[in-house]
Short mmCIF file of N, CA and C and ligand atoms in Angstrom, two decimals:
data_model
loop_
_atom_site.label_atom_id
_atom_site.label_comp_id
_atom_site.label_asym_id
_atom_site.label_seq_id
_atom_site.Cartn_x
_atom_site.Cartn_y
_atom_site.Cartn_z
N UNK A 1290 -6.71 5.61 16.67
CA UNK A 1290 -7.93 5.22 15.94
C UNK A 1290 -7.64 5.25 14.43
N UNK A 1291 -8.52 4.30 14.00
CA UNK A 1291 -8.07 4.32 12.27
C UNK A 1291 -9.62 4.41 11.66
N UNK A 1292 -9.46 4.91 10.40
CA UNK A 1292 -10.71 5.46 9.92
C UNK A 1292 -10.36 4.49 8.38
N UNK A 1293 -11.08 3.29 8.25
CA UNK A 1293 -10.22 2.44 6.75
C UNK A 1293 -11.09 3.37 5.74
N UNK A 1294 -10.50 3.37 4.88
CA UNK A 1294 -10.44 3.65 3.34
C UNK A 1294 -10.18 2.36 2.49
N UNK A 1295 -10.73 2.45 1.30
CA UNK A 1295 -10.58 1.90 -0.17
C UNK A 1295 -8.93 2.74 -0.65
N UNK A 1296 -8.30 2.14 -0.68
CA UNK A 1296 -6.98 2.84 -1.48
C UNK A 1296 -7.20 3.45 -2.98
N UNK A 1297 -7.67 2.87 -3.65
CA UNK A 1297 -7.95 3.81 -5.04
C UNK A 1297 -8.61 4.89 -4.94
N UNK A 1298 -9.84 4.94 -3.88
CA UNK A 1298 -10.36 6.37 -3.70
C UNK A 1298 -9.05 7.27 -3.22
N UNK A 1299 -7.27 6.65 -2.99
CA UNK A 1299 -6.70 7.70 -2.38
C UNK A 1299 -5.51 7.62 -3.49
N UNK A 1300 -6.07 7.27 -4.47
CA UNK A 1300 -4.80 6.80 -5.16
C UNK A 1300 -3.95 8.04 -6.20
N UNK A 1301 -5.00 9.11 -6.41
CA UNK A 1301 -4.16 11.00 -6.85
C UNK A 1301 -3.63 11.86 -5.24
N UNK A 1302 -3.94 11.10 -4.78
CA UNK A 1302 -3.14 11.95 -3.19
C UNK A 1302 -2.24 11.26 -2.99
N UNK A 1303 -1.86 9.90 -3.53
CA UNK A 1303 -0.65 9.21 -2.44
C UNK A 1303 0.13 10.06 -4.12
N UNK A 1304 -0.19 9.58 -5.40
CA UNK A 1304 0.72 9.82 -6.09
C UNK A 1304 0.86 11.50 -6.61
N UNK A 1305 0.02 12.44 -5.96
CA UNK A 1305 0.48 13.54 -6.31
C UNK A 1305 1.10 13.85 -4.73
N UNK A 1306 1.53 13.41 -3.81
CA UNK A 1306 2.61 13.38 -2.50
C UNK A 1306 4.06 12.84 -3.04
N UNK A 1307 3.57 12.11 -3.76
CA UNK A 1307 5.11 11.66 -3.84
C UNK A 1307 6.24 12.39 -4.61
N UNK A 1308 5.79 13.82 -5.00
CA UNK A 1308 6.10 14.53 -6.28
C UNK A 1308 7.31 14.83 -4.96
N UNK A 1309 6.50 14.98 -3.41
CA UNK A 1309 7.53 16.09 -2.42
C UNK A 1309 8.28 14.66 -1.83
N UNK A 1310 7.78 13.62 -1.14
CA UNK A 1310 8.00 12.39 -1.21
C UNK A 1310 7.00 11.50 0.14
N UNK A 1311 6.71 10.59 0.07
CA UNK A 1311 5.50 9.60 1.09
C UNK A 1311 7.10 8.62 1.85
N UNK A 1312 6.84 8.03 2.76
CA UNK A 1312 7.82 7.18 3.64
C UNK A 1312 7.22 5.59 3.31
N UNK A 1313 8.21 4.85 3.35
CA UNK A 1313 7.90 3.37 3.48
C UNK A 1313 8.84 3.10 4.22
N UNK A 1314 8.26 2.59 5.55
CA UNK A 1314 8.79 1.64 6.91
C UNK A 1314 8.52 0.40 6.53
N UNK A 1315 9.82 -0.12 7.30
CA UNK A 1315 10.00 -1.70 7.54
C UNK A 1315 10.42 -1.93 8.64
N UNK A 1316 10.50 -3.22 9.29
CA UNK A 1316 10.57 -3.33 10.57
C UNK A 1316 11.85 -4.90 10.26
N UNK A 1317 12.39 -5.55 10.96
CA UNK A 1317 13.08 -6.56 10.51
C UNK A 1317 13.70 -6.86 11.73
N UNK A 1318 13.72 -7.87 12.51
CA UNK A 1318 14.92 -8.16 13.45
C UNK A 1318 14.50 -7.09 14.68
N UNK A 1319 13.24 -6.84 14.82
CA UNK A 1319 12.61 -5.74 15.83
C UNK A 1319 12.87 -4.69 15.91
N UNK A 1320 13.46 -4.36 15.23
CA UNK A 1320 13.85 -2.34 14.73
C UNK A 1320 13.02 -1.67 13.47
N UNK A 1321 12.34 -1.05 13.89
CA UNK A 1321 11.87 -0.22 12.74
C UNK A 1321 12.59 0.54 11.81
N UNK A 1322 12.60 1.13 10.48
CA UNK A 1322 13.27 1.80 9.75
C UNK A 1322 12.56 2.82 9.04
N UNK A 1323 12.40 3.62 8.51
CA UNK A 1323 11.54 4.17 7.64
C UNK A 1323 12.38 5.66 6.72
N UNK A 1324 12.20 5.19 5.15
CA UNK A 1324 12.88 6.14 4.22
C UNK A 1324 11.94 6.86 3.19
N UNK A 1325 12.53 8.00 2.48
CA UNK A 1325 11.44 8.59 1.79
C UNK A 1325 11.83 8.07 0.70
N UNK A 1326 10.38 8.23 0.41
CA UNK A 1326 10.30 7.47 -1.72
C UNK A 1326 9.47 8.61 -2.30
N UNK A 1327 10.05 8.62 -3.89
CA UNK A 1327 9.43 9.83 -4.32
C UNK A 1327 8.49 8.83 -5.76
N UNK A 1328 9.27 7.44 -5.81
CA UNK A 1328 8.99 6.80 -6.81
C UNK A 1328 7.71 5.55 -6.55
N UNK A 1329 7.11 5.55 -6.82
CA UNK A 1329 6.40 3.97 -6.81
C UNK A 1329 4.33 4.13 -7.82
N UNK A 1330 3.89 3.64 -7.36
CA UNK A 1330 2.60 3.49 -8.16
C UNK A 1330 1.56 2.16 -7.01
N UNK A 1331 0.09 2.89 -7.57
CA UNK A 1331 -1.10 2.19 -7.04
C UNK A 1331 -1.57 1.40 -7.97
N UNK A 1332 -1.70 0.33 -7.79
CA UNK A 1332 -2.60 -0.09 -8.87
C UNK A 1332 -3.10 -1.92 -8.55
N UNK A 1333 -3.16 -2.02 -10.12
CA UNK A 1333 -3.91 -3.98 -9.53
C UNK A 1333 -3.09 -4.48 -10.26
N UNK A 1334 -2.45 -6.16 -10.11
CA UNK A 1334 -1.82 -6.91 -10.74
C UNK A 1334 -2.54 -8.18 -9.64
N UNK A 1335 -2.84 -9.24 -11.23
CA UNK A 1335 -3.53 -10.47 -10.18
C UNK A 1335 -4.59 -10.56 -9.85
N UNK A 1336 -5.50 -9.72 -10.44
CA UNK A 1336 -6.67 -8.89 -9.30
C UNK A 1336 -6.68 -8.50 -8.08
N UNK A 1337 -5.55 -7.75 -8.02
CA UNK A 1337 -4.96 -7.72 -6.17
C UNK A 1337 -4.27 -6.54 -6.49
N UNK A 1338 -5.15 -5.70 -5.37
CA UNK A 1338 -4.69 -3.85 -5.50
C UNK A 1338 -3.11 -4.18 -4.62
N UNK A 1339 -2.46 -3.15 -5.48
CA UNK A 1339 -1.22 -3.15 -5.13
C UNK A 1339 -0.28 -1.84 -5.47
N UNK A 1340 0.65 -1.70 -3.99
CA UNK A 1340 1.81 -0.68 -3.71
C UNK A 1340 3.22 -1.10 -4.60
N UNK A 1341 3.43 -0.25 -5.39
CA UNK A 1341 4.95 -0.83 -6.15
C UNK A 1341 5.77 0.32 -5.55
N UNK A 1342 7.11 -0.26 -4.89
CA UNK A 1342 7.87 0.65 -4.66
C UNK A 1342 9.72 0.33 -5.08
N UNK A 1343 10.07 1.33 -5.92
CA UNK A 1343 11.62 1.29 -6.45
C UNK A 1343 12.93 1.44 -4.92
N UNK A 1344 13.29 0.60 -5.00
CA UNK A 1344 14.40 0.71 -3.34
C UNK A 1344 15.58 0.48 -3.81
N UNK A 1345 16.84 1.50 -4.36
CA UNK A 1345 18.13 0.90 -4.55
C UNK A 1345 18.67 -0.22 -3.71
N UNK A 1346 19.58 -0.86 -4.54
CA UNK A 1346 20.26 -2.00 -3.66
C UNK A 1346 21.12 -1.61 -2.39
N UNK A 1347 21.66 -0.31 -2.41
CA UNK A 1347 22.42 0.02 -1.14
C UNK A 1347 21.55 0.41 0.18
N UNK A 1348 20.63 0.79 -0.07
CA UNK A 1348 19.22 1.24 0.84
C UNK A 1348 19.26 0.08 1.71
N UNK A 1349 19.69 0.47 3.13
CA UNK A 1349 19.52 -0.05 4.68
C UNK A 1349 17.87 -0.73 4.39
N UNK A 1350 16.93 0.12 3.72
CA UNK A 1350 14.95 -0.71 3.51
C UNK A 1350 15.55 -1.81 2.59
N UNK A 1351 16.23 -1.65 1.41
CA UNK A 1351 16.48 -3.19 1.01
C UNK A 1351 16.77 -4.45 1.59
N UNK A 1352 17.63 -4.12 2.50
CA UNK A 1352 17.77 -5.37 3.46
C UNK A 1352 16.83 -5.34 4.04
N UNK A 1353 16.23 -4.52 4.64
CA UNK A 1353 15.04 -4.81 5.65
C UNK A 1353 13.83 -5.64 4.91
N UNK A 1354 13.73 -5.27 3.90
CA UNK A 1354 12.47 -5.75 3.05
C UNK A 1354 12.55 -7.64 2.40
N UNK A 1355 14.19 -7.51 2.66
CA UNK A 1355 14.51 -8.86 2.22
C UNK A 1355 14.38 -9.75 3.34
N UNK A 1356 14.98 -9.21 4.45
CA UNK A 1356 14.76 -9.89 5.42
C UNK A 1356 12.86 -10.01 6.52
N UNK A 1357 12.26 -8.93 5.90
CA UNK A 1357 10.66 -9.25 6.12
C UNK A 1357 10.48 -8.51 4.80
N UNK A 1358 9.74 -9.40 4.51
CA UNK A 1358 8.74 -8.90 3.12
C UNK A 1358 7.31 -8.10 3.87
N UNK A 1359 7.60 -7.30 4.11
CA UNK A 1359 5.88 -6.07 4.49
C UNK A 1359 6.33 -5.04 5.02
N UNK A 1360 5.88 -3.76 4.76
CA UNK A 1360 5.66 -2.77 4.78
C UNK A 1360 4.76 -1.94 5.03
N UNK A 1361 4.91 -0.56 5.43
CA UNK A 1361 3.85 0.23 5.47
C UNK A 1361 4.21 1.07 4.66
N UNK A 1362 3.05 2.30 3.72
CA UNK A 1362 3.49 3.05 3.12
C UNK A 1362 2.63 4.37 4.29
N UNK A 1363 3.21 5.27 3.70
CA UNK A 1363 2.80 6.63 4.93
C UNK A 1363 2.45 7.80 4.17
N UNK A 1364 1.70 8.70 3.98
CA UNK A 1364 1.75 9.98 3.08
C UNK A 1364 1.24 10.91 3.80
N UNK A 1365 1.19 12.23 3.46
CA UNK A 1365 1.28 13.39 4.82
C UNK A 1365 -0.59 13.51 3.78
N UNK A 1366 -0.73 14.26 4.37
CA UNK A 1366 -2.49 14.85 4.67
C UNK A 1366 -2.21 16.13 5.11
N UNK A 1367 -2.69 16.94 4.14
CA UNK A 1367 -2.46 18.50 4.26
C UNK A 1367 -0.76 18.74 4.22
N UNK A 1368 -0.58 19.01 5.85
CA UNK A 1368 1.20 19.21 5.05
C UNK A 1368 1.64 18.20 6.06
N UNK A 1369 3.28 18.42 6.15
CA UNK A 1369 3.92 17.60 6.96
C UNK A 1369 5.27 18.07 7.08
N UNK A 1370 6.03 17.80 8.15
CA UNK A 1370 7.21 18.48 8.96
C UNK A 1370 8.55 18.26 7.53
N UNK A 1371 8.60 19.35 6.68
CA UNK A 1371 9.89 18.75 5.66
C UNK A 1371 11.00 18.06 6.31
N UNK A 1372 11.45 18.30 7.52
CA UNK A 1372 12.21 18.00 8.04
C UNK A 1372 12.34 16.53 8.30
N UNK A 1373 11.01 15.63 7.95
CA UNK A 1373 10.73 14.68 8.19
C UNK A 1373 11.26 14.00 7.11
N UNK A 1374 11.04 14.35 5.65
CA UNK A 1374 11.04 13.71 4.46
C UNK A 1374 12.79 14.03 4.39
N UNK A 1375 13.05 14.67 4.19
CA UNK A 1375 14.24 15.40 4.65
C UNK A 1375 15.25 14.34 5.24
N UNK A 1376 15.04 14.53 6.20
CA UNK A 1376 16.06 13.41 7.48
C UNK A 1376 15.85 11.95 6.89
N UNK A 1377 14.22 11.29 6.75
CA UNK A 1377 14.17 10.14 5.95
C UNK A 1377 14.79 9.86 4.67
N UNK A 1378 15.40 10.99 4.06
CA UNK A 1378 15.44 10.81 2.73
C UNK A 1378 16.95 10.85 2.49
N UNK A 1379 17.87 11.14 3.69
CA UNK A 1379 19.26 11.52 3.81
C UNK A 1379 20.01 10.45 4.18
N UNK A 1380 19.29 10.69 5.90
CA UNK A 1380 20.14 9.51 6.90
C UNK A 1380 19.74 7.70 6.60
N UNK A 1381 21.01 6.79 7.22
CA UNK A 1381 20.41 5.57 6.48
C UNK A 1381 20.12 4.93 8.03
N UNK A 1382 19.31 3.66 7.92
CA UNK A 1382 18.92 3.54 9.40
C UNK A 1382 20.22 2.55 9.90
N UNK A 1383 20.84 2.40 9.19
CA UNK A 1383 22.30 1.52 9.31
C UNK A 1383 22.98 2.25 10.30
N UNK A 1384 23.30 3.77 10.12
CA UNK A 1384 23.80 4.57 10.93
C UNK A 1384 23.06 5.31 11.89
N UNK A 1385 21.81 5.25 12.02
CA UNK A 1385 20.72 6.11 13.01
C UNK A 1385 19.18 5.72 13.26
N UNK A 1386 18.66 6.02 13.98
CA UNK A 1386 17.21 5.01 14.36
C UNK A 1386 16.70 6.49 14.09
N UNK A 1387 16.17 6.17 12.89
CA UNK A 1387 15.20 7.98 12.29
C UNK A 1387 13.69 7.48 13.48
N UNK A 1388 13.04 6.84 13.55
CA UNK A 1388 11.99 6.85 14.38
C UNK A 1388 12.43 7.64 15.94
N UNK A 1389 13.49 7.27 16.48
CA UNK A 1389 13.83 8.14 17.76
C UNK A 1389 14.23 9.46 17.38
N UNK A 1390 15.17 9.78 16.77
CA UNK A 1390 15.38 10.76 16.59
C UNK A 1390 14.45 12.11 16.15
N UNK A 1391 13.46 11.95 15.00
CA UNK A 1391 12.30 12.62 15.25
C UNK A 1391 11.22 12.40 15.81
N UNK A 1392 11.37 11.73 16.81
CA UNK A 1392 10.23 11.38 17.52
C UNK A 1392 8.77 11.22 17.04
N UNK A 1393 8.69 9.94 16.07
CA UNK A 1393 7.92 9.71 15.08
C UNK A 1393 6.93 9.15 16.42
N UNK A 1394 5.70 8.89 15.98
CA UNK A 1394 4.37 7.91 16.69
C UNK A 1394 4.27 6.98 15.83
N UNK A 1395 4.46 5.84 16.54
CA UNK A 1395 3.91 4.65 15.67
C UNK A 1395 2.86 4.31 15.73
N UNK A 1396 2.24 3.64 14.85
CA UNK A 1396 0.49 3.22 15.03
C UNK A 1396 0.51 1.62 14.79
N UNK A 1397 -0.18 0.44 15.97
CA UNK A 1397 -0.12 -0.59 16.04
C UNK A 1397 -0.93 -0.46 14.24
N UNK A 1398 -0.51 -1.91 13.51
CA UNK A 1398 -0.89 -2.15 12.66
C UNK A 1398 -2.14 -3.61 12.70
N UNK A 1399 -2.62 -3.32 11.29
CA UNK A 1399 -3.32 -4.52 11.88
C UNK A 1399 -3.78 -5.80 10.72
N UNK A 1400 -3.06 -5.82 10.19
CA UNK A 1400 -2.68 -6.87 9.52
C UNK A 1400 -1.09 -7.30 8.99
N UNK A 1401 -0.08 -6.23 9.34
CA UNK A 1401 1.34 -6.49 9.19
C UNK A 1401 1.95 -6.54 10.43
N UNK A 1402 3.24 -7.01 10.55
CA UNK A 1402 4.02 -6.57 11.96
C UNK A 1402 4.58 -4.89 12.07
N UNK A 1403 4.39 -4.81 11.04
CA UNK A 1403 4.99 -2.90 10.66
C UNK A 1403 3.80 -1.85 10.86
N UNK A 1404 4.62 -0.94 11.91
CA UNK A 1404 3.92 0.62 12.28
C UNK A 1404 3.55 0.55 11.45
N UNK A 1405 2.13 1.62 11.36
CA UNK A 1405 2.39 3.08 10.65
C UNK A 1405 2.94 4.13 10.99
N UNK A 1406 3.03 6.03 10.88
CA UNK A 1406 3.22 7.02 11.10
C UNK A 1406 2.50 7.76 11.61
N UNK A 1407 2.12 8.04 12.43
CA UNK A 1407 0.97 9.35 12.77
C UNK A 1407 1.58 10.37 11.78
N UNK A 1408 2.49 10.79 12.31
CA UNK A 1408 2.77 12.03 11.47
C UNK A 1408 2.05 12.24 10.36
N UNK A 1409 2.21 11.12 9.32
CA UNK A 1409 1.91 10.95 7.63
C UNK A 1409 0.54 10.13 7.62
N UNK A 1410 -0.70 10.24 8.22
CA UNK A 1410 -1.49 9.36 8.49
C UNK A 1410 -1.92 8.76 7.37
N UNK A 1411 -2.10 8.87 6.36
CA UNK A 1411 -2.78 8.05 5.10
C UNK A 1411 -1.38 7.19 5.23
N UNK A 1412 -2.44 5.66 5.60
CA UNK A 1412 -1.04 4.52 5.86
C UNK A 1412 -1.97 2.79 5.08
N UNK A 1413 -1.19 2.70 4.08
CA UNK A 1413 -0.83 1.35 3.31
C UNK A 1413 -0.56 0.53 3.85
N UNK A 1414 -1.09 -0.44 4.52
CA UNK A 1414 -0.31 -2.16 5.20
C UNK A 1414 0.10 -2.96 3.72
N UNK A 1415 0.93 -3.09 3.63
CA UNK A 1415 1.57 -4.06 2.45
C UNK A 1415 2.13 -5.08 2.74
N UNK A 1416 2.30 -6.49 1.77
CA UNK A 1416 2.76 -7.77 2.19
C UNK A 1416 3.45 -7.73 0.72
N UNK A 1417 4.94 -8.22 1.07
CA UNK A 1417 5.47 -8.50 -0.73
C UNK A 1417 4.99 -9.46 -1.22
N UNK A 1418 4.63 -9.75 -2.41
CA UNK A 1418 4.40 -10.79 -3.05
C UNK A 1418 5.19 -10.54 -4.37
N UNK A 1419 6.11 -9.97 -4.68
CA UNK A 1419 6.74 -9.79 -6.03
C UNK A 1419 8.17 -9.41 -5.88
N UNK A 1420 8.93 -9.57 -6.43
CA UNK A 1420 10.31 -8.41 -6.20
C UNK A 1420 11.07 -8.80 -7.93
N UNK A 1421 11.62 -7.88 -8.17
CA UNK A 1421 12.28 -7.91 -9.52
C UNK A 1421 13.71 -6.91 -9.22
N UNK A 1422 15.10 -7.34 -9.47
CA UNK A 1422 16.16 -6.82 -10.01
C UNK A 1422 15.98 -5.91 -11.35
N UNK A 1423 15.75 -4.83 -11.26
CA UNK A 1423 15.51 -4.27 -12.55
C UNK A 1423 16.71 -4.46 -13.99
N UNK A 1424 15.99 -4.70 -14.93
CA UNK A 1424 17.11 -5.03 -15.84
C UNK A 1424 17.60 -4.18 -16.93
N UNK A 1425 18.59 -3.75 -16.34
CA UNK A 1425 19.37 -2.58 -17.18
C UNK A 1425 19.40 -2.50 -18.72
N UNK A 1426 19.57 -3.84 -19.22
CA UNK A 1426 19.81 -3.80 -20.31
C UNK A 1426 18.66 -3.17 -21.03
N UNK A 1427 17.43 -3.45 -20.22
CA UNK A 1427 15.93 -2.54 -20.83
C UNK A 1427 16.02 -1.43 -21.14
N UNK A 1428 16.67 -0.33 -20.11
CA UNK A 1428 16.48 0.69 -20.36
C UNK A 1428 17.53 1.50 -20.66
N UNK A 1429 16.54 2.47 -21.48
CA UNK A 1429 16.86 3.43 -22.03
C UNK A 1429 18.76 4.17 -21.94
N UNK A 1430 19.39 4.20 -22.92
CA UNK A 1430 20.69 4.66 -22.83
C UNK A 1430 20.56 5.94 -21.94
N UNK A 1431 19.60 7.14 -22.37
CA UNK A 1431 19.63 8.24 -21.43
C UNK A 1431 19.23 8.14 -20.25
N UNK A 1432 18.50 7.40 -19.91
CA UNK A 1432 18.02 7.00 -18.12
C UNK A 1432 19.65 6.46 -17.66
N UNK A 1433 20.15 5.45 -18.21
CA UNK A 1433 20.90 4.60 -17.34
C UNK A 1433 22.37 5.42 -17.19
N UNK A 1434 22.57 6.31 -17.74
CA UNK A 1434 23.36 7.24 -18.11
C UNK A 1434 22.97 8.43 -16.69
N UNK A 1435 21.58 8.71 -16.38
CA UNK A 1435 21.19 9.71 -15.50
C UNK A 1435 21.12 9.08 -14.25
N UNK A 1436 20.64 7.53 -14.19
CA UNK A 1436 19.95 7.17 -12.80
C UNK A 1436 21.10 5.77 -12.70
N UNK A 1437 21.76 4.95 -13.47
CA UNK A 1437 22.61 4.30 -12.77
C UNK A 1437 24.31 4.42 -13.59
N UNK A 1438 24.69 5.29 -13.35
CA UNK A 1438 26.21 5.93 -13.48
C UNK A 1438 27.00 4.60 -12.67
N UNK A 1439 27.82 3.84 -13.26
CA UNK A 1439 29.17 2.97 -12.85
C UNK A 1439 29.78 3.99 -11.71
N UNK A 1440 30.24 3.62 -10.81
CA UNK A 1440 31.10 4.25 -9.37
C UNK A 1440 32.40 3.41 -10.30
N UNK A 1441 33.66 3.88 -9.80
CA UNK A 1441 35.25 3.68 -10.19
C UNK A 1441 35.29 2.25 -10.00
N UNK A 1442 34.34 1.52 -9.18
CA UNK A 1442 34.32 -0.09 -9.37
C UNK A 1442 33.90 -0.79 -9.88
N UNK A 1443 32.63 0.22 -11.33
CA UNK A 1443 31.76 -0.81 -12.20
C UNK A 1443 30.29 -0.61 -11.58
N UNK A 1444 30.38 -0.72 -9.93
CA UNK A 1444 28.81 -0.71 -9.87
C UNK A 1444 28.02 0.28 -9.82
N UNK A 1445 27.32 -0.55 -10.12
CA UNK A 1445 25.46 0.54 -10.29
C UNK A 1445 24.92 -0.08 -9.64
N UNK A 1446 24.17 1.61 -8.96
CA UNK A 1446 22.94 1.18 -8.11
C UNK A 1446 21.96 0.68 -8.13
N UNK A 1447 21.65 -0.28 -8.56
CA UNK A 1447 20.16 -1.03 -9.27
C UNK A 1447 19.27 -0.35 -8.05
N UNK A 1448 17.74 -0.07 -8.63
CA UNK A 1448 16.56 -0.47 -8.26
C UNK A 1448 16.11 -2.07 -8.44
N UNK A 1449 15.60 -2.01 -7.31
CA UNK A 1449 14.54 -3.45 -6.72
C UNK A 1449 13.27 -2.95 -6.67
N UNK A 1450 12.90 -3.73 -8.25
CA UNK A 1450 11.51 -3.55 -7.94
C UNK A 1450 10.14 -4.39 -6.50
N UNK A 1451 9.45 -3.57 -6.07
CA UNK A 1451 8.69 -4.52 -4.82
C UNK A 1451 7.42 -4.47 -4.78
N UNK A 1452 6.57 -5.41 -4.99
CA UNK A 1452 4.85 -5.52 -4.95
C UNK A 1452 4.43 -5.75 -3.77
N UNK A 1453 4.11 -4.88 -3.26
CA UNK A 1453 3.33 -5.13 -1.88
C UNK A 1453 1.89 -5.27 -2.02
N UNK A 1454 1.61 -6.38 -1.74
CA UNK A 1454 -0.50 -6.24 -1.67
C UNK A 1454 -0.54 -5.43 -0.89
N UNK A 1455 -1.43 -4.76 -1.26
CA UNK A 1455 -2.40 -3.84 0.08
C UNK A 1455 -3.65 -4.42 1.00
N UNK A 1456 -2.98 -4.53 2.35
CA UNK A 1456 -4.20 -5.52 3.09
C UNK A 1456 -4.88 -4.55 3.37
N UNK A 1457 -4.51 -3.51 3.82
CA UNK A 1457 -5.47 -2.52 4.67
C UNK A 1457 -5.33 -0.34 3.99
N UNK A 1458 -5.89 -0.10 3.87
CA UNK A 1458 -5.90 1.22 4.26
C UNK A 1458 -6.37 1.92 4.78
N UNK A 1459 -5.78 3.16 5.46
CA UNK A 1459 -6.87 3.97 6.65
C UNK A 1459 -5.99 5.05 7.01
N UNK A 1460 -6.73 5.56 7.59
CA UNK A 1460 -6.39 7.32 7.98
C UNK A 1460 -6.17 6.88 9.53
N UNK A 1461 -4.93 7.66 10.15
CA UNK A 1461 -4.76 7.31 11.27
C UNK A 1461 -5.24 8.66 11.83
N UNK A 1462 -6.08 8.62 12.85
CA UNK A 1462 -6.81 9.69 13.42
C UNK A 1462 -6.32 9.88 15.24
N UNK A 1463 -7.10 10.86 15.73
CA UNK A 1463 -6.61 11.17 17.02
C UNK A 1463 -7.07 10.07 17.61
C1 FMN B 2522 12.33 13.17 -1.99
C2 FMN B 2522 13.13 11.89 -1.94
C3 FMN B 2522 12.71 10.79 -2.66
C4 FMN B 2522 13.44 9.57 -2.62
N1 FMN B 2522 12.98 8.49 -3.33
C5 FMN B 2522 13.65 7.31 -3.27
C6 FMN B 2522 13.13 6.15 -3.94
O1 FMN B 2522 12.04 6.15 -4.55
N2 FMN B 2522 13.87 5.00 -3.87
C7 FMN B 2522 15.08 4.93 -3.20
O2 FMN B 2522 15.71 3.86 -3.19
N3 FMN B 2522 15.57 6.01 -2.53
C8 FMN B 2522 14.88 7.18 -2.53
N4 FMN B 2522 15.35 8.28 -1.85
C9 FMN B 2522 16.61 8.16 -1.07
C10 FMN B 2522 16.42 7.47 0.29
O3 FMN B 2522 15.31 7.98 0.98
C11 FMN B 2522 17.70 7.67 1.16
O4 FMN B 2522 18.82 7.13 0.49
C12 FMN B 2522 17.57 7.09 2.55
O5 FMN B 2522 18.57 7.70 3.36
C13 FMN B 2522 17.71 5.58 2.62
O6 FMN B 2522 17.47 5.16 3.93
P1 FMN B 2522 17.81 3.68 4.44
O7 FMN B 2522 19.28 3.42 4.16
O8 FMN B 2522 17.50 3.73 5.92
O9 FMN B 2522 16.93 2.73 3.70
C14 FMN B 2522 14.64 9.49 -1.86
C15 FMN B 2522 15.07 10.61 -1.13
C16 FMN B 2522 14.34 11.80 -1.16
C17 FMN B 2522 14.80 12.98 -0.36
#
């Protein structure tokens, strides 16, 4: 059962969750995926409330997101299993199906092809409508110095920026 909400009435709970971190699943090619994000923002662009979420380029969700543009976002309510954010935030789904392994519940969605979480019930249906290569040259010498360090081959991990509209929000209930 889902109980909808207005997302801005939830919009100091998704972003004071993300301090520990909220999940964004994708689904692509009929496999679900789902990783923790500690980074993103609520808001409107367009007149159209919207999920922004930062996804490095090596992130197994980057491909997924390229190959379907929609998402769910997930955030815990009261607490939630660390072990969850934890394992999402480690393992990549390239190498492991995190939905089996912790024996996540999915919740039919109902305006995307993508679950939600029981576990994390405050759940975001998102559709991309935006994506941006973030551009280094913008920022800041001390950020790019902290958050994208050259590996011995030159590359950096870019963030991809991603606008998901928000079609739906709701509390997933018993
Ligand atoms: C608390 C926490 C916050 C994270 N936030 C982000 C984030 O905002 N963006 C990102 O690209 N990776 C973030 N990560 C790292 C990914 O969750 C991690 O690399 C994950 O294993 C990627 O999974 P995937 O390859 O299945 O996409 C975070 C990890 C943790 C533990």
């Amino acid at each position: 059962m889902k109980k909808m909400l207005n997302p801005f009435d939830c919009a100091g709970q998704i972003c004071e969750a993300m301090k520990k971190g909220i999940l964004i699943t994708t689904k692509a090619n009929g496999k679900v995926n789902t990783m923790t994000i500690g980074w993103g923002h609520i808001g409107i662009e367009w007149g159209t409330p919207i999920f922004v979420a930062y996804v490095r380029e090596t992130r197994h969700t980057r491909q997924m997101l390229d190959d379907h543009g929609e998402f769910t976002v997930n955030v815990p309510v009261e607490s939630v299993d660390s072990k969850i954010l934890g394992f999402c935030g480690s393992k990549s789904g390239r190498d492991v199906n995190k939905i089996q392994e912790l024996n996540l519940t999915l919740e039919e969605p109902i305006s995307v092809s993508v679950p939600g979480i029981k576990e994390l019930p405050l759940t975001l249906e998102c559709k991309v409508i935006y994506k941006q290569k973030q551009d280094l040259s913008a920022i800041p010498e001390h950020l790019l110095q902290r958050y994208y360090p050259a590996d011995e081959t030159g590359f950096q991990d870019y963030h991809y920026v991603y606008y998901g509209e928000i079609l739906n929000a709701y509390l997933i209930t018993e």
